[in-house]
XYZ file of C-alpha atoms in Angstrom:
576
model
C -36.482 15.219 -28.679
C -34.275 14.257 -31.582
C -30.588 13.540 -31.787
C -28.400 16.529 -32.591
C -27.558 17.240 -36.181
C -23.875 17.081 -35.380
C -24.175 13.388 -34.428
C -25.577 11.459 -37.432
C -27.158 8.107 -36.742
C -24.331 6.110 -38.126
C -23.781 2.552 -37.020
C -21.124 2.242 -34.331
C -18.618 -0.628 -34.456
C -20.119 -2.131 -31.324
C -23.612 -2.249 -32.837
C -22.203 -3.514 -36.130
C -20.653 -6.332 -34.153
C -24.003 -6.949 -32.477
C -25.674 -7.086 -35.892
C -23.051 -9.573 -37.040
C -23.690 -11.670 -33.942
C -27.413 -11.721 -34.694
C -26.667 -12.737 -38.275
C -24.283 -15.418 -37.109
C -26.666 -16.703 -34.445
C -29.850 -16.776 -36.561
C -28.070 -17.888 -39.744
C -26.196 -20.579 -37.884
C -29.406 -21.769 -36.275
C -31.177 -21.955 -39.654
C -28.178 -23.678 -41.208
C -28.054 -26.233 -38.413
C -31.821 -26.797 -38.596
C -31.617 -27.432 -42.339
C -28.718 -29.839 -41.869
C -30.563 -31.728 -39.136
C -33.800 -31.839 -41.179
C -31.902 -33.003 -44.260
C -30.138 -35.730 -42.317
C -33.449 -36.842 -40.805
C -34.992 -36.921 -44.281
C -31.996 -38.829 -45.596
C -32.266 -41.346 -42.739
C -35.940 -41.792 -43.370
C -35.365 -42.231 -47.096
C -32.579 -44.737 -46.398
C -34.842 -46.863 -44.208
C -37.590 -46.796 -46.850
C -35.111 -47.602 -49.586
C -33.837 -50.562 -47.567
C -37.364 -51.839 -47.086
C -38.018 -51.417 -50.813
C -34.806 -53.295 -51.561
C -35.954 -56.152 -49.314
C -39.399 -56.250 -50.950
C -37.868 -56.158 -54.442
C -35.459 -58.990 -53.653
C -38.216 -61.080 -52.024
C -40.466 -60.566 -55.065
C -37.652 -61.588 -57.401
C -36.938 -64.654 -55.244
C -40.602 -65.643 -55.386
C -40.681 -65.430 -59.181
C -37.486 -67.433 -59.584
C -38.669 -70.015 -57.026
C -41.954 -70.546 -58.880
C -40.021 -70.974 -62.115
C -37.472 -73.372 -60.600
C -40.015 -75.837 -59.190
C -40.509 -77.479 -62.581
C -36.822 -78.114 -63.423
C -36.215 -79.389 -59.897
C -39.177 -81.794 -60.024
C -37.912 -83.247 -63.362
C -34.233 -82.956 -62.486
C -33.561 -80.619 -65.397
C -30.091 -79.182 -64.905
C -30.416 -76.739 -67.745
C -33.710 -75.478 -66.407
C -32.206 -74.902 -62.978
C -29.239 -73.077 -64.606
C -31.605 -70.886 -66.568
C -33.557 -70.084 -63.389
C -30.457 -68.900 -61.585
C -29.255 -67.081 -64.686
C -32.124 -64.659 -64.169
C -30.648 -63.743 -60.749
C -27.152 -63.287 -62.204
C -28.412 -60.407 -64.286
C -28.866 -58.361 -61.096
C -25.546 -56.877 -59.919
C -26.678 -56.572 -56.322
C -27.180 -60.395 -56.061
C -23.792 -61.872 -55.214
C -24.764 -65.454 -54.316
C -27.673 -67.832 -55.096
C -28.336 -71.609 -54.879
C -31.101 -74.164 -55.244
C -31.455 -76.808 -52.502
C -33.653 -79.892 -52.404
C -35.708 -80.744 -49.370
C -32.853 -82.594 -47.651
C -30.527 -79.571 -48.024
C -28.491 -80.861 -50.965
C -27.312 -78.083 -53.245
C -28.648 -78.704 -56.716
C -27.188 -75.648 -58.442
C -25.509 -72.377 -57.360
C -23.450 -69.380 -58.430
C -21.199 -66.906 -56.681
C -19.526 -69.431 -54.367
C -17.585 -72.689 -54.829
C -18.444 -76.152 -53.636
C -16.074 -75.652 -50.661
C -17.788 -72.507 -49.354
C -19.627 -72.663 -46.074
C -23.384 -73.078 -46.158
C -25.176 -69.730 -46.400
C -26.790 -68.522 -43.146
C -30.596 -68.855 -43.120
C -32.898 -66.079 -41.865
C -33.819 -66.341 -38.155
C -37.239 -66.459 -36.495
C -38.880 -68.145 -39.494
C -38.591 -65.027 -41.687
C -37.983 -65.246 -45.418
C -35.248 -62.581 -45.386
C -32.757 -61.103 -42.945
C -30.020 -58.405 -43.127
C -26.531 -59.368 -42.004
C -24.663 -56.071 -42.165
C -24.874 -54.790 -45.730
C -25.999 -58.200 -47.106
C -29.604 -59.400 -47.388
C -30.064 -63.198 -47.080
C -33.346 -64.659 -48.503
C -34.480 -68.293 -48.140
C -37.579 -68.827 -50.189
C -39.341 -72.314 -50.131
C -39.819 -74.269 -53.395
C -43.318 -75.899 -53.254
C -46.067 -76.784 -55.574
C -49.552 -77.836 -54.494
C -48.381 -78.408 -50.988
C -45.397 -80.544 -51.945
C -41.986 -79.288 -50.749
C -39.153 -79.473 -53.306
C -36.520 -77.499 -51.380
C -35.408 -73.836 -51.003
C -34.050 -70.971 -53.051
C -31.290 -69.161 -51.113
C -29.809 -65.907 -52.372
C -27.576 -63.129 -50.939
C -27.916 -59.498 -52.144
C -25.436 -56.659 -51.359
C -27.190 -53.430 -50.276
C -24.018 -51.270 -49.979
C -23.726 -50.164 -53.649
C -27.315 -48.955 -53.607
C -26.731 -47.016 -50.346
C -23.575 -45.380 -51.695
C -25.374 -44.402 -54.841
C -28.094 -42.785 -52.751
C -25.481 -40.853 -50.693
C -23.762 -39.613 -53.869
C -27.042 -38.240 -55.142
C -28.019 -36.777 -51.724
C -24.886 -34.772 -50.861
C -24.933 -32.440 -53.892
C -28.580 -31.751 -53.239
C -27.832 -30.988 -49.570
C -24.974 -28.601 -50.402
C -27.091 -26.868 -53.017
C -29.883 -26.419 -50.490
C -27.498 -24.956 -47.865
C -25.976 -22.560 -50.385
C -29.389 -21.344 -51.449
C -30.349 -20.954 -47.790
C -27.337 -18.743 -47.096
C -27.918 -16.656 -50.194
C -31.565 -16.104 -49.395
C -31.814 -16.105 -45.577
C -28.536 -14.194 -44.949
C -29.616 -10.882 -46.493
C -33.068 -11.234 -44.964
C -31.578 -11.673 -41.486
C -29.163 -8.750 -42.080
C -32.009 -6.430 -43.054
C -34.234 -7.549 -40.177
C -31.357 -7.134 -37.692
C -30.795 -3.600 -38.955
C -34.449 -2.767 -38.423
C -34.397 -4.364 -34.989
C -31.271 -2.476 -33.899
C -32.276 0.866 -35.395
C -33.551 2.280 -32.086
C -30.625 0.843 -30.164
C -28.226 2.324 -32.717
C -29.751 5.782 -32.233
C -29.450 5.380 -28.461
C -25.768 4.379 -28.748
C -25.044 7.310 -31.074
C -26.641 9.778 -28.677
C -24.725 8.283 -25.723
C -21.427 8.529 -27.645
C -22.104 12.166 -28.525
C -22.992 13.006 -24.910
C -19.814 11.334 -23.697
C -17.757 13.311 -26.229
C -19.305 16.744 -25.663
C -20.516 16.398 -22.028
C -23.762 18.038 -23.199
C -26.445 16.547 -20.960
C -29.214 18.469 -22.778
C -29.131 15.963 -25.669
C -31.914 13.367 -25.683
C -32.038 10.070 -27.547
C -35.026 9.749 -29.962
C -37.679 7.317 -28.752
C -38.317 4.363 -31.079
C -41.564 2.767 -29.941
C -43.134 0.897 -27.076
C -40.875 -2.132 -27.143
C -37.966 -2.866 -24.832
C -35.620 -0.566 -26.786
C -38.126 2.280 -26.505
C -38.424 1.675 -22.769
C -34.614 1.658 -22.493
C -34.458 4.968 -24.402
C -37.005 6.600 -22.121
C -35.125 5.350 -19.061
C -31.869 6.708 -20.537
C -33.456 10.138 -21.145
C -34.837 10.176 -17.599
C -31.372 9.352 -16.310
C -30.003 12.259 -18.363
C -32.528 14.581 -16.689
C -31.264 13.562 -13.264
C -27.655 13.700 -14.407
C -28.105 17.208 -15.796
C -29.627 18.335 -12.494
C -26.783 16.689 -10.570
C -24.251 18.297 -12.921
C -25.786 21.700 -12.279
C -25.605 21.129 -8.529
C -22.031 19.930 -8.911
C -21.061 23.039 -10.838
C -22.570 25.211 -8.115
C -20.769 23.194 -5.449
C -17.517 23.387 -7.398
C -17.828 27.142 -7.723
C -18.478 27.473 -3.998
C -15.544 25.138 -3.314
C -13.240 27.236 -5.494
C -14.253 30.308 -3.536
C -13.608 28.466 -0.284
C -10.208 27.290 -1.562
C -9.307 30.853 -2.495
C -10.376 32.054 0.942
C -8.406 29.293 2.612
C -5.368 30.152 0.506
C -5.662 33.741 1.697
C -6.019 32.603 5.301
C -3.127 30.177 4.886
C -0.942 32.957 3.580
C -1.879 35.062 6.565
C -1.241 32.069 8.842
C 2.184 31.526 7.304
C 3.005 35.172 7.927
C 1.752 34.876 11.503
C 3.755 31.667 11.934
C 6.857 33.457 10.709
C 6.410 36.147 13.317
C 5.622 33.479 15.922
C 8.814 31.664 14.947
C 10.776 34.875 15.305
C 9.207 35.399 18.715
C 10.023 31.803 19.681
C 13.649 32.283 18.672
C 13.774 35.502 20.675
C 12.215 33.702 23.639
C 14.820 30.955 23.312
C 17.626 33.492 23.294
C 16.222 35.288 26.323
C 15.633 32.054 28.211
C 19.063 30.609 27.551
C 20.767 33.928 28.188
C 18.712 34.253 31.378
C 20.020 30.930 32.674
C 23.595 32.139 32.209
C 22.845 35.643 33.545
C 21.841 34.066 36.855
C 25.394 32.749 37.177
C 26.800 36.065 35.927
C 24.786 37.891 38.575
C 26.014 35.545 41.286
C 29.636 35.949 40.176
C 29.303 39.754 40.033
C 27.739 39.799 43.489
C 30.541 37.641 44.905
C 33.159 39.983 43.404
C 31.348 43.010 44.831
C 31.134 41.413 48.281
C 34.835 40.531 48.131
C 35.750 44.038 47.146
C 33.534 45.564 49.838
C 35.079 43.331 52.487
C 38.609 43.749 51.196
C 41.396 44.644 53.733
C 42.822 47.152 51.263
C 41.599 49.908 53.660
C 43.892 48.528 56.402
C 46.801 48.754 54.020
C 45.809 52.340 53.308
C 45.991 53.189 57.043
C 49.424 51.618 57.159
C 50.520 53.841 54.285
C 49.114 56.870 56.143
C 51.107 55.785 59.226
C 54.340 55.630 57.239
C 53.760 58.868 55.256
C 55.072 61.324 57.954
C 58.301 59.328 58.279
C 59.386 59.316 54.694
C 62.354 61.551 55.469
C 63.526 59.591 58.509
C 62.243 56.003 58.273
C 65.108 54.690 60.434
C 64.061 56.858 63.345
C 60.511 55.591 63.008
C 61.551 51.946 63.036
C 63.891 52.618 66.003
C 61.649 54.718 68.251
C 57.989 53.893 67.394
C 56.669 50.625 69.019
C 54.164 50.184 66.139
C 57.002 49.772 63.704
C 57.925 46.457 65.342
C 54.475 45.028 64.460
C 54.566 46.260 60.919
C 56.370 43.272 59.219
C 53.941 40.685 60.599
C 51.020 42.965 59.787
C 52.217 43.371 56.188
C 52.663 39.628 55.849
C 49.054 39.018 56.947
C 47.835 41.783 54.646
C 49.715 40.161 51.748
C 48.191 36.765 52.434
C 44.660 38.189 52.683
C 45.009 40.237 49.537
C 46.528 37.285 47.661
C 43.555 35.093 48.666
C 41.121 37.842 47.704
C 42.906 38.200 44.385
C 42.723 34.465 43.762
C 38.992 34.318 44.545
C 38.253 37.383 42.445
C 40.285 35.926 39.570
C 38.269 32.685 39.793
C 35.014 34.592 39.749
C 36.233 36.689 36.829
C 37.148 33.510 34.917
C 33.657 32.134 35.611
C 32.180 35.491 34.690
C 34.129 35.526 31.431
C 33.074 31.954 30.678
C 29.417 32.831 31.198
C 29.715 35.932 29.035
C 31.304 33.801 26.291
C 28.427 31.353 26.613
C 25.965 34.219 26.231
C 27.761 35.230 23.043
C 27.538 31.622 21.805
C 23.790 31.497 22.555
C 23.137 34.669 20.581
C 25.479 33.636 17.768
C 23.918 30.173 17.498
C 20.390 31.554 17.344
C 21.440 34.056 14.689
C 22.999 31.335 12.538
C 20.142 28.863 13.045
C 18.280 30.075 9.989
C 21.416 29.942 7.847
C 22.900 26.549 8.661
C 22.794 23.633 11.036
C 25.032 23.480 14.114
C 28.637 22.407 13.706
C 29.199 18.843 14.889
C 32.336 18.151 16.917
C 34.008 15.166 18.539
C 33.093 15.591 22.199
C 33.708 13.861 25.523
C 30.456 13.415 27.461
C 31.975 13.960 30.927
C 33.565 17.260 29.857
C 30.197 18.568 28.678
C 28.772 17.837 32.135
C 31.727 19.615 33.755
C 31.140 22.673 31.560
C 27.474 22.728 32.585
C 28.463 22.481 36.272
C 31.118 25.198 35.874
C 28.526 27.651 34.567
C 26.459 27.071 37.723
C 29.343 26.708 40.198
C 28.910 30.172 41.725
C 25.161 29.730 42.164
C 25.657 26.237 43.602
C 28.123 27.572 46.235
C 25.797 30.390 47.136
C 22.890 27.989 47.750
C 25.144 25.266 49.175
C 24.147 22.768 46.452
C 26.498 19.851 45.830
C 27.093 18.100 42.504
C 27.711 14.363 42.454
C 29.155 13.034 39.213
C 29.491 9.470 37.913
C 31.366 8.860 34.663
C 32.536 5.217 34.664
C 34.204 5.499 31.271
C 35.243 8.125 28.785
C 32.291 8.237 26.405
C 32.724 10.065 23.128
C 30.118 11.339 20.695
C 29.764 13.574 17.652
C 27.294 16.400 18.362
C 26.652 20.129 18.285
C 28.572 21.263 21.374
C 26.647 24.466 21.897
C 23.185 22.859 21.489
C 24.099 19.964 23.818
C 25.587 22.282 26.442
C 22.549 24.546 26.220
C 20.244 21.582 27.026
C 22.463 20.426 29.931
C 22.715 23.938 31.391
C 18.933 24.185 31.426
C 18.531 20.726 33.003
C 21.085 21.513 35.732
C 19.398 24.866 36.384
C 16.003 23.162 36.788
C 17.492 20.565 39.141
C 19.093 23.274 41.297
C 15.774 25.141 41.526
C 14.131 21.881 42.616
C 16.444 21.344 45.621
C 17.546 24.839 46.749
C 14.716 25.145 49.320
C 15.338 21.690 50.830
C 17.497 20.781 53.800
C 21.255 20.814 53.373
C 21.486 17.015 53.233
C 19.116 16.919 50.240
C 20.656 19.791 48.267
C 22.477 17.654 45.774
C 22.227 17.085 42.041
C 23.478 13.826 40.526
C 25.080 14.030 37.098
C 26.169 10.956 35.150
C 26.823 9.594 31.675
C 26.231 6.106 30.337
C 26.028 4.149 27.100
C 22.748 2.720 25.806
C 23.448 0.763 22.629
C 24.606 3.290 20.021
C 23.437 6.230 22.141
C 25.169 8.278 24.829
C 22.906 9.319 27.703
C 23.318 12.307 30.018
C 21.389 11.778 33.255
C 20.478 14.713 35.536
C 18.800 13.534 38.754
C 17.581 15.495 41.757
C 15.769 14.561 44.964
C 13.643 17.670 45.077
C 9.958 18.470 44.928
C 9.240 16.153 41.967
C 6.527 16.413 39.296
C 2.819 15.724 39.636
C 1.681 12.752 37.549
C -0.876 14.820 35.638
C 1.892 17.198 34.509
C 4.178 14.556 32.977
C 2.311 14.577 29.657
C 2.591 18.360 29.399
C 6.113 18.900 30.641
C 7.584 19.447 27.151
C 4.774 21.643 25.834
C 5.656 25.159 24.846
C 4.685 27.655 27.547
C 4.002 25.056 30.271
C 5.718 25.771 33.603
C 5.038 25.278 37.319
C 7.594 27.847 38.485
C 6.403 31.308 39.385
C 9.364 32.848 37.549
C 9.431 30.217 34.737
C 8.786 30.807 31.043
C 7.800 27.332 29.867
C 10.315 27.359 27.061
C 13.504 25.649 28.268
C 12.318 22.027 28.202
C 10.381 22.569 24.989
C 13.355 24.054 23.145
C 15.684 21.451 24.663
C 13.509 18.569 23.458
C 13.330 20.051 19.956
C 17.097 20.571 19.877
C 17.662 16.953 20.965
C 15.385 15.737 18.222
C 17.185 17.835 15.616
C 20.401 16.083 16.642
C 18.762 12.663 16.213
C 18.221 12.086 19.933
C 15.503 12.521 22.538
C 14.822 14.159 25.888
C 12.707 12.118 28.305
C 11.414 12.543 31.855
C 10.492 10.389 34.834
C 9.187 11.210 38.307
C 7.417 9.164 40.973
C 5.347 12.193 41.953
C 5.532 15.233 44.202
C 8.407 15.292 46.718
C 9.877 12.202 45.042
C 12.524 13.883 42.926
C 12.886 13.932 39.157
C 15.263 12.668 36.479
C 16.071 13.964 33.003
C 17.739 11.752 30.387
C 19.231 13.386 27.312
C 19.954 10.626 24.794
C 22.105 11.462 21.764
C 23.468 9.131 19.076
C 27.204 8.595 19.178
C 27.126 8.849 15.365
C 24.260 11.202 14.443
C 24.635 10.801 10.672
C 23.881 7.068 10.865
C 21.024 7.576 13.347
C 19.331 10.260 11.264
C 19.688 8.168 8.088
C 18.156 5.107 9.779
C 15.292 7.234 11.135
C 14.628 8.658 7.655
C 14.504 5.135 6.201
C 12.009 3.983 8.835
C 9.696 6.980 8.468
C 10.600 9.135 5.440
C 7.372 11.189 5.498
C 6.666 11.286 9.201
C 6.259 14.775 10.698
C 8.359 15.834 13.648
C 6.135 15.383 16.689
C 6.292 17.419 19.847
C 8.544 15.516 22.256
C 6.627 13.521 24.846
C 7.684 12.230 28.251
C 8.874 8.690 28.572
C 6.750 6.001 30.294
C 6.903 5.795 34.042
C 9.163 2.718 33.863
C 11.830 4.552 31.844
C 14.881 5.965 33.555
C 14.177 9.533 32.433
C 12.477 12.475 34.038
C 11.577 16.163 34.275
C 12.103 18.826 36.924
C 9.924 19.229 39.937
C 6.726 21.135 40.344
C 8.452 24.433 41.013
C 11.523 23.778 38.865
C 10.300 23.437 35.285
C 10.975 26.252 32.880
């Protein structure tokens, strides 16, 4: 396959950079190789030139020495001067002297009489380099007779510098020609080498831009680039198949999401109805707790009225009715008239006591009816706003809860024991708190009402725990089985035959809404049970601190406290 027409095989910046790197690498390598080769050639030429300089100076010394033998043998000063004059014509020779066989200097130039004696070559050689200077000691002899030595010093530095001055321009010229010739060649060859890779990069860029996995990069041969292109095309085949599968999966997922959205909508609607049913259940449960007390109060009033001595008073009125016209005769002649004052006094006392008891029951009945109205009103306003927080006294809340159950407690001979060591105050929703306490007291009374008289007691107390106020409701009734402690606050769980399984659940949720908690503890069956309602004395601070600690945490279903905690639930037959 070929690249699409819409994606011309232009050179991408990345490949252009790669081409530049190849040019830089190969050109730099060639440049460095030429420099190294030129320096090696220069070093070799320098060594040869030095050797030629030595040979030239030794040959010149030999000629001058052969010429100087005659003047030395005859003591000809002018001849010796002429011999050295030949050496003075060479600029590189800076010193020269003629010595006789005993080392006496016969003639010299370049140094004064006071100069130190020139250093002779070592190891018996004729010449020796000392830095840039070449020292030659050539023997003066004729037919085996020694007349002395010719010593000269030649400076090699000017010749070396002259060679360097002629070498550097040639080197720079060579490098410039190399760049002008090799650079374009490398650029062209790099373009040919990267042609297949450039096509591959162009195809990849076009695929990335259009997400069209049907495009294939053109193959460019059997070399590594061609193999890379074939591997890339094979990868595109797999990617296109995976993309097709992904599209199918995505389509199926979208359908599933739509179906789940529909089901979620239906679930939300069902949850709304379930919430409405839960609210209704809460109303019925809380109203039911109060109706028990209302029923007891109504029954007490009915029993009082049925047993009232008002009928005796009616007979007395019937006795007096015939004597309306002559009451004095009745009081004077009838023996019953003498008993009438004491009888009326007793009737008055009995009726007054009956009136007092009925008034008390009516007050309790009215209080319970008001509480029922508060329950209904609170549940109706729950969806509109939160409960109204008030400054409350903990002990008074417990007294209100006891007062609602006072008639039922007297009927079943259940005693309340209270312990409030100090006046503890808190800010809370009075109705919600009282509703929880009423339910806890009701459960405790159910737990002990079938026990012996000495065990029919419910202990109510308040205490402070740090920044929290705790309401403790303890009974010594039938207790709670260990396996039920983890389920005691679940909605619908109950061990009472007439229970609904909603009171503890709704109470725990209400406590949590107020920033507190409802916990439970029991040692087991027939070991009693204890509830602890813990509420913050300042709920605004407690709720803010809880939000800071866990801002996104969901509200969990309240759980019972550990066995070591001083908190508990009602007994096996007392949970509702």
